[in-house]
CSV table of C-alpha atoms in Angstrom, one decimal:
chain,number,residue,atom,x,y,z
T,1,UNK,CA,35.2,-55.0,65.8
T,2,UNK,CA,32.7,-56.1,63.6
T,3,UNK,CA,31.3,-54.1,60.7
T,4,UNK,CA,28.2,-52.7,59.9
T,5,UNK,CA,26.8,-53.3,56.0
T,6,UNK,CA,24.3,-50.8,54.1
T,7,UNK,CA,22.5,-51.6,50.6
T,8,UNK,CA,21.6,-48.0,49.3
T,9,UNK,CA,20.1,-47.7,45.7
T,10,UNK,CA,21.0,-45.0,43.4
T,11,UNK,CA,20.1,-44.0,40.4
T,12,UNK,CA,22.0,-43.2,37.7
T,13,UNK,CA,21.6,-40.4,35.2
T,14,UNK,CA,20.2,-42.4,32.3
T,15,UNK,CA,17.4,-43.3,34.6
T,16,UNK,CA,18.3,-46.9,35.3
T,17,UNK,CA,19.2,-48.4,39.5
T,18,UNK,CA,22.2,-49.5,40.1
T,19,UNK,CA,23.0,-50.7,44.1
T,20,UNK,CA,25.9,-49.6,46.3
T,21,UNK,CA,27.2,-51.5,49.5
T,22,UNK,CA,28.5,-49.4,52.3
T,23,UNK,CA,30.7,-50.8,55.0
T,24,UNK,CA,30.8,-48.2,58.0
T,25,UNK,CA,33.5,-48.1,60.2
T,26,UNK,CA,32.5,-46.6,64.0
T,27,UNK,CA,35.6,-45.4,64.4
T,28,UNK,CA,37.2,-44.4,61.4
T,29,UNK,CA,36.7,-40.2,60.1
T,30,UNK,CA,35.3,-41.8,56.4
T,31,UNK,CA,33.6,-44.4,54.6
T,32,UNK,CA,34.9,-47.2,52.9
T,33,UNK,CA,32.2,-47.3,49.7
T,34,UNK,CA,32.2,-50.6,47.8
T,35,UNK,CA,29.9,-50.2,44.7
T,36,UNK,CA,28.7,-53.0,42.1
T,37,UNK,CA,26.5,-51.7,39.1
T,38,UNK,CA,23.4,-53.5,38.5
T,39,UNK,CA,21.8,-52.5,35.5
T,40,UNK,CA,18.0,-54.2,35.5
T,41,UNK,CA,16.6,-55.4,32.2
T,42,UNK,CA,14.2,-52.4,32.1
T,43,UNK,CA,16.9,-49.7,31.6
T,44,UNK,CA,17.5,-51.0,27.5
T,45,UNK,CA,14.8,-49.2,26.2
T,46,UNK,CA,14.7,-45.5,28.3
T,47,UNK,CA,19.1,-45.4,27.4
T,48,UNK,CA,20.7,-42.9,24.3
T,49,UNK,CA,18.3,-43.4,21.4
T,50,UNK,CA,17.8,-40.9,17.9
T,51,UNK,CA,14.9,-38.7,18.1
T,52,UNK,CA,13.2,-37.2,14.7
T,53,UNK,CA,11.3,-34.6,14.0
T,54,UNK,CA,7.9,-33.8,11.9
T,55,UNK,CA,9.1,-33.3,7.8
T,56,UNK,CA,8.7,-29.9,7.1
T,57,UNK,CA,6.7,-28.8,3.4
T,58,UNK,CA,7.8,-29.4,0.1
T,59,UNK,CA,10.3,-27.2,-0.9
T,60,UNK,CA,8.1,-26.8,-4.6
T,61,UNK,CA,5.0,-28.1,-5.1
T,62,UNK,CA,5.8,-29.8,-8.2
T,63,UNK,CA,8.9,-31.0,-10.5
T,64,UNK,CA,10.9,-32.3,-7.3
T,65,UNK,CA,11.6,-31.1,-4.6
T,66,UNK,CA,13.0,-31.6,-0.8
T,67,UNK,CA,11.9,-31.6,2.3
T,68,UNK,CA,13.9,-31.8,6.1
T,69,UNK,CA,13.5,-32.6,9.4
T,70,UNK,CA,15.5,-32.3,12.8
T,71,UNK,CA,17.6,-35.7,13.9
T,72,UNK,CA,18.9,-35.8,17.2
T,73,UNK,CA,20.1,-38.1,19.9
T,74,UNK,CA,18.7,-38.2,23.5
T,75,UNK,CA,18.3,-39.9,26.5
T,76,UNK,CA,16.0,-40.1,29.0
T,77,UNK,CA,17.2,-38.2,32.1
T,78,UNK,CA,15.3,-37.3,35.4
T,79,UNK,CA,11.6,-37.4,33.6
T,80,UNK,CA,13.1,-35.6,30.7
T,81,UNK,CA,15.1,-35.8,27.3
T,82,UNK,CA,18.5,-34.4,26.8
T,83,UNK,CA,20.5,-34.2,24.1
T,84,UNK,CA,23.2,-36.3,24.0
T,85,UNK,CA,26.6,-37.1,22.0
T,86,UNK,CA,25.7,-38.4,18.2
T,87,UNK,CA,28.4,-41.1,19.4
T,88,UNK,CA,26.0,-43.2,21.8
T,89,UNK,CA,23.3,-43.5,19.7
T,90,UNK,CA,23.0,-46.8,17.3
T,91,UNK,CA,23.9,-46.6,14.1
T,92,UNK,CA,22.4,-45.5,11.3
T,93,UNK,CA,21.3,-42.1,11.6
T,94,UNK,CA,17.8,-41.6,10.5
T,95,UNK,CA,17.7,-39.1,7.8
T,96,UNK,CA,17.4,-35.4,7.8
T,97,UNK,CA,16.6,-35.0,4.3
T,98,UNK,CA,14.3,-36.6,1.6
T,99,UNK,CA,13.1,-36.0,-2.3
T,100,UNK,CA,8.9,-35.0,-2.2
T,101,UNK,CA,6.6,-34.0,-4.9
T,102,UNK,CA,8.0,-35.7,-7.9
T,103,UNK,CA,5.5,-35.1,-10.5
T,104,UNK,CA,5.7,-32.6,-13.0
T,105,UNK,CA,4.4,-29.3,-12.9
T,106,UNK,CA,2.4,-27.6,-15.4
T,107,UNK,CA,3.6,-24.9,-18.0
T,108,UNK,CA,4.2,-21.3,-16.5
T,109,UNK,CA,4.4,-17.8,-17.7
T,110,UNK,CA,8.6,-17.1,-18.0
T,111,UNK,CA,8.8,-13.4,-17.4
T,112,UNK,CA,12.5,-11.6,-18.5
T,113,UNK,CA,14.0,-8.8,-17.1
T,114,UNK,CA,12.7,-5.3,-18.2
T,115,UNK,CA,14.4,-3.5,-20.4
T,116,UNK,CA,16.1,0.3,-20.1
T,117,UNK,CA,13.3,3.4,-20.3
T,118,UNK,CA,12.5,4.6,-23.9
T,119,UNK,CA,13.7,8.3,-22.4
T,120,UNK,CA,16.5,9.5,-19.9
T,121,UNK,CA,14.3,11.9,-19.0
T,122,UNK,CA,10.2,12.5,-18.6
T,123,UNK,CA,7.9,9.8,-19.2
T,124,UNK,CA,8.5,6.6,-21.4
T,125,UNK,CA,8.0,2.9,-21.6
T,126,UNK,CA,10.0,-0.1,-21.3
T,127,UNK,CA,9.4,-3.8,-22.1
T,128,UNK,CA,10.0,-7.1,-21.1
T,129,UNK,CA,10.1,-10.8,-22.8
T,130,UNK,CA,7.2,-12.9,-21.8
T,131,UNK,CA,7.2,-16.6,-22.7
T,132,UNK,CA,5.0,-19.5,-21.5
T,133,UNK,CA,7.4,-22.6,-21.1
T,134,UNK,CA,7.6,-26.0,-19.7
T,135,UNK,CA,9.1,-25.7,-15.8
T,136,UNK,CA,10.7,-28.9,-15.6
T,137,UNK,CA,14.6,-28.7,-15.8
T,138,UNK,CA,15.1,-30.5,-19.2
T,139,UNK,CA,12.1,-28.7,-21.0
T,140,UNK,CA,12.6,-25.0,-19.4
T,141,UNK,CA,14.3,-23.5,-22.3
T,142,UNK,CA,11.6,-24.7,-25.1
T,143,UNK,CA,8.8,-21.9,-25.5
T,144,UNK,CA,5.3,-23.4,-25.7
T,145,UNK,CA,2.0,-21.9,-27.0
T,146,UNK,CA,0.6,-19.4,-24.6
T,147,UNK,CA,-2.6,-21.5,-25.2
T,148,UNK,CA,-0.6,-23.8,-22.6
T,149,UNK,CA,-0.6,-21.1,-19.9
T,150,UNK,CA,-4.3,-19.8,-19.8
T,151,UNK,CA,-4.8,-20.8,-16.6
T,152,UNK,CA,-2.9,-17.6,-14.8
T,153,UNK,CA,-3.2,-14.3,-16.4
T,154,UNK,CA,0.1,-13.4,-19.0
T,155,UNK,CA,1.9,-10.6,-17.1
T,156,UNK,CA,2.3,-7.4,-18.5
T,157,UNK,CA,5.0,-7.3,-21.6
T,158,UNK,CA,5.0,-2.8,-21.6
T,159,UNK,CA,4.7,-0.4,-18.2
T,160,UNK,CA,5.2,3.3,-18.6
T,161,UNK,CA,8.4,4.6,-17.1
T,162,UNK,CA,9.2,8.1,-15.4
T,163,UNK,CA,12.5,9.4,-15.7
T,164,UNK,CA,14.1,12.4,-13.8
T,165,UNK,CA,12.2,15.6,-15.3
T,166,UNK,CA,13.5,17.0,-18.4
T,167,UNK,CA,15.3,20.2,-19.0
T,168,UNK,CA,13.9,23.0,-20.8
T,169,UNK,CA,16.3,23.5,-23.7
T,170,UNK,CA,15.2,27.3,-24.8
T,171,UNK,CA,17.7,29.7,-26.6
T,172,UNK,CA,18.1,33.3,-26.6
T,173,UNK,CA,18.1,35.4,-29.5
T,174,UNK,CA,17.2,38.3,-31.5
T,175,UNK,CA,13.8,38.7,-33.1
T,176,UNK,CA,12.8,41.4,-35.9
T,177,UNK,CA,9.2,43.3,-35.7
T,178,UNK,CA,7.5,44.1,-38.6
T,179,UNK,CA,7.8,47.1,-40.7
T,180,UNK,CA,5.5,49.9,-38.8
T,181,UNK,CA,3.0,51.8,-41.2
T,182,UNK,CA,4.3,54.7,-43.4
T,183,UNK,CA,5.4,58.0,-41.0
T,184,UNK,CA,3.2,60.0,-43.4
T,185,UNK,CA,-0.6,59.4,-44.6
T,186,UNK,CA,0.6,61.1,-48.1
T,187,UNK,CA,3.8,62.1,-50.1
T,188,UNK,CA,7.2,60.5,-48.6
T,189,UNK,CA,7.9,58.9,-45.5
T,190,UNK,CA,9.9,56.3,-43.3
T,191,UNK,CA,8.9,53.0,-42.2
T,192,UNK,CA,10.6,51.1,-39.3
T,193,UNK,CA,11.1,47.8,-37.5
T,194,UNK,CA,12.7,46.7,-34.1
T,195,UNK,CA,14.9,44.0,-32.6
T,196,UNK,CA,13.1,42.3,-29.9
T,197,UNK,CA,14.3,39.4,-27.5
T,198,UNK,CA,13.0,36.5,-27.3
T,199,UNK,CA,13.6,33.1,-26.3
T,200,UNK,CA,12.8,30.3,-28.7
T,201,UNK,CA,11.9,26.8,-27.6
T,202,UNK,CA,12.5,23.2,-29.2
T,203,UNK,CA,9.2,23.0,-29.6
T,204,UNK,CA,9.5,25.9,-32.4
T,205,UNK,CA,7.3,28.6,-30.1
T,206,UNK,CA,9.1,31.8,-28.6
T,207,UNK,CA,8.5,34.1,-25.7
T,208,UNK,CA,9.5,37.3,-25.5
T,209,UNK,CA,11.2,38.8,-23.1
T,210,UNK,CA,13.1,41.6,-21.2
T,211,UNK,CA,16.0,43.0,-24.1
T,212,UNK,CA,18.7,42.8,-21.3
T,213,UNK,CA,18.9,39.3,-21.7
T,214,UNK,CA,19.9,39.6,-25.1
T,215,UNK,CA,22.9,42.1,-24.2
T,216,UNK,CA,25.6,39.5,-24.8
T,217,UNK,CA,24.1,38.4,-28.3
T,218,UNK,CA,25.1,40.8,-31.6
T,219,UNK,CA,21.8,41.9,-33.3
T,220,UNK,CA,21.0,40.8,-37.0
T,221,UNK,CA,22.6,42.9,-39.5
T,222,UNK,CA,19.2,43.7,-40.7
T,223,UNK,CA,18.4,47.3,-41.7
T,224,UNK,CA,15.8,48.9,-39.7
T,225,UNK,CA,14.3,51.6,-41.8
T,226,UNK,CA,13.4,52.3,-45.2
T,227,UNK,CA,11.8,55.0,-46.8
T,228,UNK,CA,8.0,54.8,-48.3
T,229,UNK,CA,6.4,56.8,-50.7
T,230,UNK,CA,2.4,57.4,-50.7
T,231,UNK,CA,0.4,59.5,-53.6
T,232,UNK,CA,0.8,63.3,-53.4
T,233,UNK,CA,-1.0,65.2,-50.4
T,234,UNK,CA,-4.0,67.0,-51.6
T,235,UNK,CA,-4.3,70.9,-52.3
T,236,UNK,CA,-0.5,70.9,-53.5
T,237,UNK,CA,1.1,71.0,-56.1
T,238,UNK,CA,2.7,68.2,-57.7
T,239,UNK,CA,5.6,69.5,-58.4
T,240,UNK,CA,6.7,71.6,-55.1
T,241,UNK,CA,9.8,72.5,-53.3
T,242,UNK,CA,9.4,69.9,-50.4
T,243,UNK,CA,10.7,71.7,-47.3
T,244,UNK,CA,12.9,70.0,-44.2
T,245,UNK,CA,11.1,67.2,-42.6
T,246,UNK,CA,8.9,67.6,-39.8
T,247,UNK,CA,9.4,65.9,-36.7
T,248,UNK,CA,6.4,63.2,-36.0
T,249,UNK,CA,5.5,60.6,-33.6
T,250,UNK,CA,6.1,56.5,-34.8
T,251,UNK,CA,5.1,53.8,-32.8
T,252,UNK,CA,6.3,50.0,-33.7
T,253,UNK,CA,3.4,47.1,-33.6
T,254,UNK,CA,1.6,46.6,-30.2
T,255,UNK,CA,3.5,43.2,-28.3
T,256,UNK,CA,1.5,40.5,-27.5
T,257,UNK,CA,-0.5,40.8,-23.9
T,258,UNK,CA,1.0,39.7,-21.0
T,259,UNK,CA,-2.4,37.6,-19.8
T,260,UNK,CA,-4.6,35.5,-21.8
T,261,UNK,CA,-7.2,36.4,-19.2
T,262,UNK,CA,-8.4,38.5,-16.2
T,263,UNK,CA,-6.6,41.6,-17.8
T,264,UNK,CA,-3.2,41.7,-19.1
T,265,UNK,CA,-1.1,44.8,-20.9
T,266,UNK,CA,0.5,45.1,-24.2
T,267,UNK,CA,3.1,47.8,-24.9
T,268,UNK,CA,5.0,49.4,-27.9
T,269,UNK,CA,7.1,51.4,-28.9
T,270,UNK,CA,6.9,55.0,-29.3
T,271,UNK,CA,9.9,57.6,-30.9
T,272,UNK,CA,9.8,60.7,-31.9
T,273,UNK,CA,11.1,60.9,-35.0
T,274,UNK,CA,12.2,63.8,-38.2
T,275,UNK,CA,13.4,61.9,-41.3
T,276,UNK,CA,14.6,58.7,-39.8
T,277,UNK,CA,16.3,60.3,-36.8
T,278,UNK,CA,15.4,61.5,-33.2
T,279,UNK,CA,13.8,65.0,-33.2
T,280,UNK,CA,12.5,67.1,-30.6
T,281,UNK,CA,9.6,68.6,-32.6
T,282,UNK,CA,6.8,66.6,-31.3
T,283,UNK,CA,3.7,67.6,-29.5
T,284,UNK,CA,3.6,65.6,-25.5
T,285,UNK,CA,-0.6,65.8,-26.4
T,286,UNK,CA,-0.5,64.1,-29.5
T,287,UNK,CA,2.2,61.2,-28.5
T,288,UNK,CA,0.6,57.8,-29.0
T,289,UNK,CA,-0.2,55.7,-25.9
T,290,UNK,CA,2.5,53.4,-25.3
T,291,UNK,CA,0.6,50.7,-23.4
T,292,UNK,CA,-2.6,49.4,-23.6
T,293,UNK,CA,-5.2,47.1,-21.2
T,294,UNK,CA,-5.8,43.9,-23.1
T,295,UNK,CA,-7.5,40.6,-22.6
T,296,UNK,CA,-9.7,42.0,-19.6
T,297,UNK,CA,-12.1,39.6,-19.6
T,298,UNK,CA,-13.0,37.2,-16.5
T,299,UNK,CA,-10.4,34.0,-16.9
T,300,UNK,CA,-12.8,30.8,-17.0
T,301,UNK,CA,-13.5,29.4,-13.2
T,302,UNK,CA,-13.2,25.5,-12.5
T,303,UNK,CA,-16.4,23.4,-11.6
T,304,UNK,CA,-14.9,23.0,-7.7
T,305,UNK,CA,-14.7,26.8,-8.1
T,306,UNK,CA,-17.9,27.9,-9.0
T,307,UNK,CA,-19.9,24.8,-6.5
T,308,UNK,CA,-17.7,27.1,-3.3
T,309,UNK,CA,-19.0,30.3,-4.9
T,310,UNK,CA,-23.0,28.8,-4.9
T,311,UNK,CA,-22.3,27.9,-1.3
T,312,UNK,CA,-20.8,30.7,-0.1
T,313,UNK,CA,-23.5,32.9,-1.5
T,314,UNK,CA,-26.6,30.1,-0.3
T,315,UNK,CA,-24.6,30.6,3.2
T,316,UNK,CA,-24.9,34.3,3.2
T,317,UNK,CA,-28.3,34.3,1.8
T,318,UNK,CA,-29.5,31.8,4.6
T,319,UNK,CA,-27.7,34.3,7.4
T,320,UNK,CA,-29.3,37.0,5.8
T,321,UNK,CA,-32.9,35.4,6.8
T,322,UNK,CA,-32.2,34.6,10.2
T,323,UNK,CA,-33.8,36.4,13.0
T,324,UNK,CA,-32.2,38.2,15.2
């Protein structure tokens, strides 16, 4: 039985024809497939070949620099390029990498790191080197004159610094009053002074404050009242028998007021006292006061403060003349 013969054309997957002869058998279950590749003179130039692409920017812009681009190998496969086995492609590979803007580059400002805060606490300053010098490699470390580096602005050689807040360093201790007037106005008396607590603060000024908080801190050894002697009291004689003391009222100096403004108080304090010690012979109606209103005067407003007040009261006076 004769046999029948079939030229197909296929084409490859580089793009290129190649022919294949069947021979087909009637009775046989397959196909016996003889196949001879032609490759046509037009396939040459569409086969594995390098593609590049675009160089990217100059890594500087002066002093030499570098600049890359993607290199790969591809073929031409069903109307499109695929990447392909470095392998097929000729030989050699373009290059991926090439030196760019050789020339020089001016002089520059050369800024150093800045340096610890004048404080470890509050607010300080710290500084910094600042140079101009050449930027090319052999001539970086020579300073130049700043006249060289005009054309940018010199950065900034001090900046203030602000450290965690500082802690008040005050100290407790005990503080002695002055000596209070004479107990009498005429003949002998007693004069006498008082410990007060106070805290004192590195700046030299003091506070003072509640005595409790000086309860753990031993008091001068300071004596605390002496005994004063004024001219003789009038209508006596010089020379009398002076009887037992009589029991009067003493009050120490007034403190210092609690407000500078808006009305603060100021206390002292007050004992009732026979020849240096505690007596019970006071009159209640003659005791001195023992506190006192000070610094009642209206405390200064801000400008913002007084501009609400003027509106507030324009408001009110504008409501007042509306009709009803």
């Amino acid at each position: 039985m004769s046999e029948s013969h079939r030229a197909i054309a296929i084409h490859s997957s580089n793009g290129c024809s190649r022919r294949q002869r069947k021979a087909l058998r009637p009775r046989a279950s397959s196909f016996l497939r003889h196949a001879e590749h032609v490759p046509p003179a037009s396939c040459r130039h569409i086969g594995e070949h390098w593609s590049v692409g675009t160089w990217s920017s100059c890594s500087r812009t002066c002093g030499g620099g570098t600049q890359s681009r993607e290199v790969q190998c591809t073929r031409r496969a069903h109307y499109r390029s695929e990447r392909v086995s470095a392998t097929l492609c000729p030989q050699p590979v373009p290059s991926s990498r090439q030196a760019c803007q050789p020339q020089s580059c001016p002089p520059a400002w050369s800024v150093g790191p800045w340096a610890q805060c004048s404080r470890t606490c509050g607010r300080g300053w710290r500084k910094r080197s600042v140079a101009c010098r050449g930027t090319s490699p052999t001539a970086r470390a020579q300073p130049l004159p700043d006249a060289l580096c005009n054309a940018e602005p010199k950065p900034r050689t001090h900046e203030a610094c602000l450290r965690k807040r500082c802690r008040q360093h005050r100290k407790l201790q005990w503080l002695v009053s002055a000596w209070s007037q004479c107990s009498v106005t005429c003949e002998s008396g007693a004069q006498r002074r008082f410990f007060r607590c106070a805290e004192k603060y590195a700046s030299g000024k003091s506070r003072e404050v509640a005595s409790k908080k000086c309860w753990h801190l031993p008091p001068p050894d300071l004596e605390l009242e002496r005994s004063c002697t004024l001219s003789p009291c009038p209508g006596r004689p010089p020379f009398a028998a002076a009887g037992p003391p009589r029991a009067r009222w003493f009050a120490s100096p007034w403190s210092q007021c609690t407000a500078s403004c808006g009305g603060g108080v100021q206390t002292r304090s007050v004992q009732c006292l026979a020849g240096g010690r505690p007596a019970w012979g006071c009159f209640l109606h003659q005791k001195p006061a023992a506190s006192l209103a000070c610094n009642t005067h209206y405390c200064p407003i801000t400008e913002k403060r007084a501009t609400e007040y003027v509106f507030e009261g324009t408001r009110r006076q504008d409501r007042s003349r509306c009709p009803l």
